[in-house]
Amino acid sequence: MKIELSERVAVVTGASRGIGRAVAVALAAAGASVACVASKEANAQATVDAIRAAGGRAEPFGCDVGRPADITALADAVAKAFGRVDILVNNAGVTRDGLLMRMSEEDWDTVLDTNLKGAFLVVKAFSRHLLRSKCGRVINIASVVGISGNGGQANYAASKGGLIAFTKSVSKEIGSRGITANAVAPGFITTDMTDALTAEQRDAMVKGITLGRTGTPDDVAGVVTWLASDLAAYVTGQVIAVDGGLRL
Ligand code: NDP
């Protein structure tokens, strides 16, 4: 069965690069119209250009998901541009790594505000649009460390663990309206976010991956596109690891 998303409108946060960009491009390739959201509108333009060059439909939007006023304005602007919203992908995320003893309150707040509160505000702002869809989907990009925890990432792991619990709660609240909510938990995916690691750290990480390689943004985008489609209509409240069998 072919994945077919034409007539559907998707919103992807953090669509300027990495996983979010791959997700936006994949959803558009399956036929969806895509609102590509980055912290500044100009940052999302290259993704929009790539989608349009391939014959797809996309528009760029600027929204700092740490700013509630930006999110309200985003929901209005997307509804005006596309008239509906069916698929919401909460992908925008940041890290501010450090050992607990030295972690500043500011680094804690930035990560929780962006990764967790941002997702809450985005789902809330778009919920009335999703409720009108016959095939609504909420897909939150969590992380395997939201399940396992990770030394040096207490803020990030807490935000992703919270995002998983949030996703399950959302699935229970909106399931009766035929809307699904799932989390995707990537392992080690090669993007700007993981570029900061040294070659030694990377090699040590790869040793623990069953498939013997790091993941690509497209590895994640494939699973997100499946979750967005009718093929996953009976899947909700789940956390799907996309980690190449990390530490199996
Ligand atoms: P990148 O650092 O490559 O990209 C982050 C994206 O988030 C950018 O598009 C950025 O937009 C956007 N963003 C950051 N802060 C904000 C904000 N305040 N408001 C709006 N947009 C914002 O990250 P990845 O592609 O690697 O990660 C994407 C998601 O996947 C994140 O949630 C991350 O936690 C998660 N993840 C990644 C893993 C990995 O190994 N890479 C592993 C597990 C989870 P802009 O360009 O405008 O700054």
CSV table of C-alpha atoms and ligand atoms in Angstrom, one decimal:
chain,number,residue,atom,x,y,z
A,1,MET,CA,0.0,0.0,0.0
A,2,LYS,CA,1.4,3.4,-1.0
A,3,ILE,CA,1.6,6.3,1.5
A,4,GLU,CA,-0.8,9.0,0.3
A,5,LEU,CA,-1.1,12.3,2.1
A,6,SER,CA,-2.6,14.6,-0.6
A,7,GLU,CA,-5.3,16.9,0.6
A,8,ARG,CA,-3.7,16.9,4.0
A,9,VAL,CA,-1.9,19.8,5.7
A,10,ALA,CA,1.1,19.2,7.9
A,11,VAL,CA,2.8,21.6,10.4
A,12,VAL,CA,6.4,20.7,11.1
A,13,THR,CA,8.3,22.7,13.8
A,14,GLY,CA,12.1,22.9,13.6
A,15,ALA,CA,11.9,22.3,9.8
A,16,SER,CA,15.0,24.4,8.9
A,17,ARG,CA,17.5,21.5,9.2
A,18,GLY,CA,18.2,18.0,10.4
A,19,ILE,CA,15.3,15.8,11.3
A,20,GLY,CA,12.6,18.4,10.9
A,21,ARG,CA,13.7,19.3,7.4
A,22,ALA,CA,13.8,15.6,6.3
A,23,VAL,CA,10.3,15.1,7.8
A,24,ALA,CA,8.9,18.2,6.0
A,25,VAL,CA,10.4,17.0,2.7
A,26,ALA,CA,9.1,13.4,3.2
A,27,LEU,CA,5.5,14.5,4.1
A,28,ALA,CA,5.5,16.8,1.0
A,29,ALA,CA,6.8,14.0,-1.2
A,30,ALA,CA,3.8,11.9,0.0
A,31,GLY,CA,1.5,14.7,-1.1
A,32,ALA,CA,0.9,16.8,2.0
A,33,SER,CA,1.0,20.6,2.0
A,34,VAL,CA,3.6,21.6,4.6
A,35,ALA,CA,3.9,24.6,6.9
A,36,CYS,CA,7.6,24.6,7.5
A,37,VAL,CA,8.3,26.3,10.9
A,38,ALA,CA,11.7,27.6,12.2
A,39,SER,CA,12.6,30.1,14.9
A,40,LYS,CA,12.8,32.7,12.1
A,41,GLU,CA,10.9,32.5,8.8
A,42,ALA,CA,14.0,33.0,6.7
A,43,ASN,CA,15.5,29.8,8.3
A,44,ALA,CA,12.7,27.7,6.9
A,45,GLN,CA,13.0,29.1,3.3
A,46,ALA,CA,15.6,26.5,2.1
A,47,THR,CA,13.4,23.6,3.1
A,48,VAL,CA,10.4,25.3,1.3
A,49,ASP,CA,12.5,25.9,-1.8
A,50,ALA,CA,13.5,22.2,-1.8
A,51,ILE,CA,9.9,21.0,-1.5
A,52,ARG,CA,8.7,23.4,-4.2
A,53,ALA,CA,11.6,22.4,-6.6
A,54,ALA,CA,10.3,18.8,-6.2
A,55,GLY,CA,6.8,19.9,-7.2
A,56,GLY,CA,5.4,20.0,-3.6
A,57,ARG,CA,3.5,22.7,-1.7
A,58,ALA,CA,5.0,24.5,1.3
A,59,GLU,CA,5.1,27.8,3.1
A,60,PRO,CA,7.7,29.1,5.6
A,61,PHE,CA,6.7,30.4,9.0
A,62,GLY,CA,8.8,32.0,11.8
A,63,CYS,CA,7.9,31.0,15.4
A,64,ASP,CA,10.0,30.7,18.5
A,65,VAL,CA,8.2,27.8,20.3
A,66,GLY,CA,9.5,29.2,23.6
A,67,ARG,CA,7.3,32.3,23.1
A,68,PRO,CA,3.5,31.7,23.6
A,69,ALA,CA,2.6,34.8,21.5
A,70,ASP,CA,4.5,33.5,18.5
A,71,ILE,CA,2.6,30.2,18.7
A,72,THR,CA,-0.8,31.9,18.7
A,73,ALA,CA,0.2,34.0,15.7
A,74,LEU,CA,1.5,30.8,14.0
A,75,ALA,CA,-1.8,28.9,14.4
A,76,ASP,CA,-3.7,31.9,12.9
A,77,ALA,CA,-1.2,32.3,10.0
A,78,VAL,CA,-1.2,28.6,9.1
A,79,ALA,CA,-5.0,28.4,9.2
A,80,LYS,CA,-5.1,31.5,6.9
A,81,ALA,CA,-2.6,30.1,4.5
A,82,PHE,CA,-3.9,26.5,4.3
A,83,GLY,CA,-7.4,26.5,5.7
A,84,ARG,CA,-6.9,23.3,7.7
A,85,VAL,CA,-4.4,21.3,9.7
A,86,ASP,CA,-4.3,17.5,9.8
A,87,ILE,CA,-0.8,16.6,10.9
A,88,LEU,CA,1.2,18.2,13.7
A,89,VAL,CA,4.9,17.3,14.1
A,90,ASN,CA,6.5,18.8,17.2
A,91,ASN,CA,10.2,18.5,16.3
A,92,ALA,CA,11.8,21.8,17.4
A,93,GLY,CA,14.3,21.0,20.2
A,94,VAL,CA,17.5,22.2,21.8
A,95,THR,CA,20.2,20.9,24.1
A,96,ARG,CA,22.1,22.7,26.9
A,97,ASP,CA,24.2,19.8,28.2
A,98,GLY,CA,26.1,19.9,31.5
A,99,LEU,CA,26.5,18.0,34.7
A,100,LEU,CA,23.7,18.6,37.2
A,101,MET,CA,25.9,20.2,39.8
A,102,ARG,CA,26.9,22.9,37.3
A,103,MET,CA,23.7,23.2,35.3
A,104,SER,CA,22.2,26.7,35.5
A,105,GLU,CA,18.6,27.3,36.0
A,106,GLU,CA,18.6,29.2,32.7
A,107,ASP,CA,19.8,26.1,30.9
A,108,TRP,CA,17.1,24.0,32.6
A,109,ASP,CA,14.4,26.5,31.7
A,110,THR,CA,15.5,27.0,28.1
A,111,VAL,CA,15.4,23.2,27.4
A,112,LEU,CA,12.1,22.6,29.2
A,113,ASP,CA,10.5,25.7,27.6
A,114,THR,CA,11.4,24.7,24.1
A,115,ASN,CA,11.2,21.0,24.1
A,116,LEU,CA,8.2,20.4,26.4
A,117,LYS,CA,6.2,23.6,27.1
A,118,GLY,CA,6.6,24.5,23.4
A,119,ALA,CA,5.0,21.2,22.3
A,120,PHE,CA,2.2,21.7,24.8
A,121,LEU,CA,1.5,25.2,23.5
A,122,VAL,CA,1.7,24.2,19.9
A,123,VAL,CA,-0.7,21.2,20.4
A,124,LYS,CA,-3.1,23.5,22.4
A,125,ALA,CA,-3.0,26.3,19.7
A,126,PHE,CA,-3.7,23.8,16.9
A,127,SER,CA,-6.1,21.5,18.7
A,128,ARG,CA,-9.3,23.2,17.4
A,129,HIS,CA,-8.0,22.7,13.8
A,130,LEU,CA,-7.0,19.1,14.4
A,131,LEU,CA,-10.4,18.3,15.9
A,132,ARG,CA,-12.0,19.3,12.6
A,133,SER,CA,-9.8,16.9,10.7
A,134,LYS,CA,-11.1,13.4,9.9
A,135,CYS,CA,-7.5,12.0,10.1
A,136,GLY,CA,-5.7,14.1,12.8
A,137,ARG,CA,-2.2,13.2,13.8
A,138,VAL,CA,0.0,14.5,16.6
A,139,ILE,CA,3.6,13.2,16.3
A,140,ASN,CA,6.1,14.4,18.9
A,141,ILE,CA,9.8,13.9,18.4
A,142,ALA,CA,11.1,12.7,21.8
A,143,SER,CA,14.4,10.8,22.3
A,144,VAL,CA,15.6,7.5,23.6
A,145,VAL,CA,17.1,9.4,26.6
A,146,GLY,CA,13.6,10.4,27.5
A,147,ILE,CA,13.2,6.7,28.4
A,148,SER,CA,16.7,5.8,29.7
A,149,GLY,CA,17.9,9.1,31.1
A,150,ASN,CA,21.4,10.3,30.4
A,151,GLY,CA,24.2,11.7,32.5
A,152,GLY,CA,25.0,15.2,31.5
A,153,GLN,CA,21.5,15.7,30.0
A,154,ALA,CA,19.2,15.9,33.0
A,155,ASN,CA,17.3,18.9,31.5
A,156,TYR,CA,17.1,17.3,28.0
A,157,ALA,CA,16.1,13.8,29.3
A,158,ALA,CA,13.5,15.4,31.6
A,159,SER,CA,12.0,17.4,28.7
A,160,LYS,CA,11.8,14.3,26.5
A,161,GLY,CA,10.5,12.0,29.2
A,162,GLY,CA,7.9,14.7,29.9
A,163,LEU,CA,7.1,14.8,26.2
A,164,ILE,CA,6.4,11.1,26.2
A,165,ALA,CA,4.0,11.3,29.1
A,166,PHE,CA,2.4,14.4,27.5
A,167,THR,CA,1.9,12.4,24.2
A,168,LYS,CA,0.2,9.5,26.0
A,169,SER,CA,-2.1,12.0,27.8
A,170,VAL,CA,-2.9,13.8,24.6
A,171,SER,CA,-3.7,10.4,22.9
A,172,LYS,CA,-6.2,9.7,25.7
A,173,GLU,CA,-7.9,13.1,25.5
A,174,ILE,CA,-8.3,13.2,21.7
A,175,GLY,CA,-8.6,9.5,20.8
A,176,SER,CA,-12.4,9.5,20.8
A,177,ARG,CA,-12.3,12.1,18.0
A,178,GLY,CA,-10.3,9.7,15.8
A,179,ILE,CA,-7.0,11.6,16.3
A,180,THR,CA,-3.9,9.7,17.1
A,181,ALA,CA,-0.9,11.0,19.2
A,182,ASN,CA,2.4,9.2,19.1
A,183,ALA,CA,6.0,9.9,20.1
A,184,VAL,CA,9.0,9.0,18.0
A,185,ALA,CA,12.2,8.4,20.0
A,186,PRO,CA,15.3,8.7,17.8
A,187,GLY,CA,18.7,7.4,19.0
A,188,PHE,CA,21.9,8.8,17.6
A,189,ILE,CA,21.0,10.7,14.4
A,190,THR,CA,23.7,12.6,12.4
A,191,THR,CA,22.6,16.3,12.5
A,192,ASP,CA,23.9,19.7,13.7
A,193,MET,CA,22.7,18.6,17.2
A,194,THR,CA,25.2,15.7,17.3
A,195,ASP,CA,28.0,17.4,15.4
A,196,ALA,CA,29.5,18.7,18.7
A,197,LEU,CA,30.6,15.1,19.6
A,198,THR,CA,34.2,14.1,19.2
A,199,ALA,CA,35.2,11.3,16.9
A,200,GLU,CA,36.0,9.2,20.0
A,201,GLN,CA,32.5,9.8,21.5
A,202,ARG,CA,30.9,9.0,18.2
A,203,ASP,CA,32.9,5.7,17.8
A,204,ALA,CA,31.9,4.7,21.4
A,205,MET,CA,28.3,5.4,20.6
A,206,VAL,CA,28.3,3.4,17.4
A,207,LYS,CA,29.7,0.4,19.3
A,208,GLY,CA,26.4,0.2,21.2
A,209,ILE,CA,24.2,0.3,18.1
A,210,THR,CA,23.0,-3.1,16.8
A,211,LEU,CA,22.8,-1.9,13.2
A,212,GLY,CA,26.4,-0.6,13.5
A,213,ARG,CA,25.8,2.9,12.2
A,214,THR,CA,24.3,6.2,13.3
A,215,GLY,CA,20.9,7.1,11.9
A,216,THR,CA,20.1,9.6,9.3
A,217,PRO,CA,17.3,12.2,9.3
A,218,ASP,CA,15.6,10.2,6.6
A,219,ASP,CA,15.5,7.1,8.9
A,220,VAL,CA,13.3,9.2,11.3
A,221,ALA,CA,11.3,10.9,8.5
A,222,GLY,CA,10.2,7.5,7.2
A,223,VAL,CA,8.6,6.5,10.5
A,224,VAL,CA,7.0,9.9,10.9
A,225,THR,CA,5.5,9.7,7.4
A,226,TRP,CA,4.1,6.2,8.2
A,227,LEU,CA,2.6,7.5,11.5
A,228,ALA,CA,1.0,10.4,9.6
A,229,SER,CA,-0.6,8.1,7.1
A,230,ASP,CA,-3.8,5.9,7.1
A,231,LEU,CA,-1.5,2.9,7.5
A,232,ALA,CA,-1.0,3.9,11.1
A,233,ALA,CA,-4.7,4.8,11.8
A,234,TYR,CA,-4.9,2.3,14.7
A,235,VAL,CA,-1.7,3.2,16.4
A,236,THR,CA,-1.9,5.7,19.2
A,237,GLY,CA,-0.2,6.5,22.6
A,238,GLN,CA,3.0,4.7,21.4
A,239,VAL,CA,6.7,5.5,21.7
A,240,ILE,CA,8.5,4.2,18.6
A,241,ALA,CA,12.2,4.1,18.9
A,242,VAL,CA,14.2,4.8,15.8
A,243,ASP,CA,17.6,4.0,17.1
A,244,GLY,CA,19.1,1.1,15.1
A,245,GLY,CA,18.7,-1.2,18.1
A,246,LEU,CA,20.7,1.0,20.5
A,247,ARG,CA,21.8,-1.0,23.6
A,248,LEU,CA,19.5,-4.0,22.8
B,1,NDP,P1,18.9,20.4,14.9
B,1,NDP,O1,19.7,21.1,15.9
B,1,NDP,O2,19.6,20.0,13.7
B,1,NDP,O3,17.7,21.3,14.5
B,1,NDP,C1,16.9,21.9,15.5
B,1,NDP,C2,15.6,22.5,14.8
B,1,NDP,O4,14.8,23.0,15.9
B,1,NDP,C3,16.0,23.6,13.9
B,1,NDP,O5,15.1,23.6,12.8
B,1,NDP,C4,15.7,24.9,14.8
B,1,NDP,O6,15.3,26.0,14.0
B,1,NDP,C5,14.6,24.4,15.6
B,1,NDP,N1,14.4,25.1,16.9
B,1,NDP,C6,15.3,25.2,17.9
B,1,NDP,N2,14.8,26.0,18.9
B,1,NDP,C7,13.7,26.5,18.4
B,1,NDP,C8,12.7,27.4,18.9
B,1,NDP,N3,12.9,28.0,20.1
B,1,NDP,N4,11.6,27.7,18.2
B,1,NDP,C9,11.5,27.2,17.0
B,1,NDP,N5,12.3,26.3,16.4
B,1,NDP,C10,13.4,26.0,17.1
B,1,NDP,O7,18.2,19.2,15.6
B,1,NDP,P2,17.9,17.7,15.2
B,1,NDP,O8,17.4,17.7,13.8
B,1,NDP,O9,19.0,16.8,15.5
B,1,NDP,O10,16.7,17.4,16.2
B,1,NDP,C11,15.4,17.5,15.9
B,1,NDP,C12,14.6,16.9,17.1
B,1,NDP,O11,14.9,15.6,17.2
B,1,NDP,C13,14.8,17.6,18.4
B,1,NDP,O12,13.6,17.7,19.1
B,1,NDP,C14,15.8,16.7,19.1
B,1,NDP,O13,15.7,16.8,20.5
B,1,NDP,C15,15.3,15.3,18.6
B,1,NDP,N6,16.3,14.3,18.7
B,1,NDP,C16,17.5,14.4,17.9
B,1,NDP,C17,18.4,13.4,18.0
B,1,NDP,C18,19.7,13.4,17.2
B,1,NDP,O14,20.5,12.5,17.4
B,1,NDP,N7,20.0,14.3,16.4
B,1,NDP,C19,18.2,12.2,18.9
B,1,NDP,C20,17.0,12.2,19.6
B,1,NDP,C21,16.1,13.2,19.5
B,1,NDP,P3,16.4,27.2,13.7
B,1,NDP,O15,17.2,26.7,12.5
B,1,NDP,O16,15.5,28.4,13.3
B,1,NDP,O17,17.2,27.5,14.9
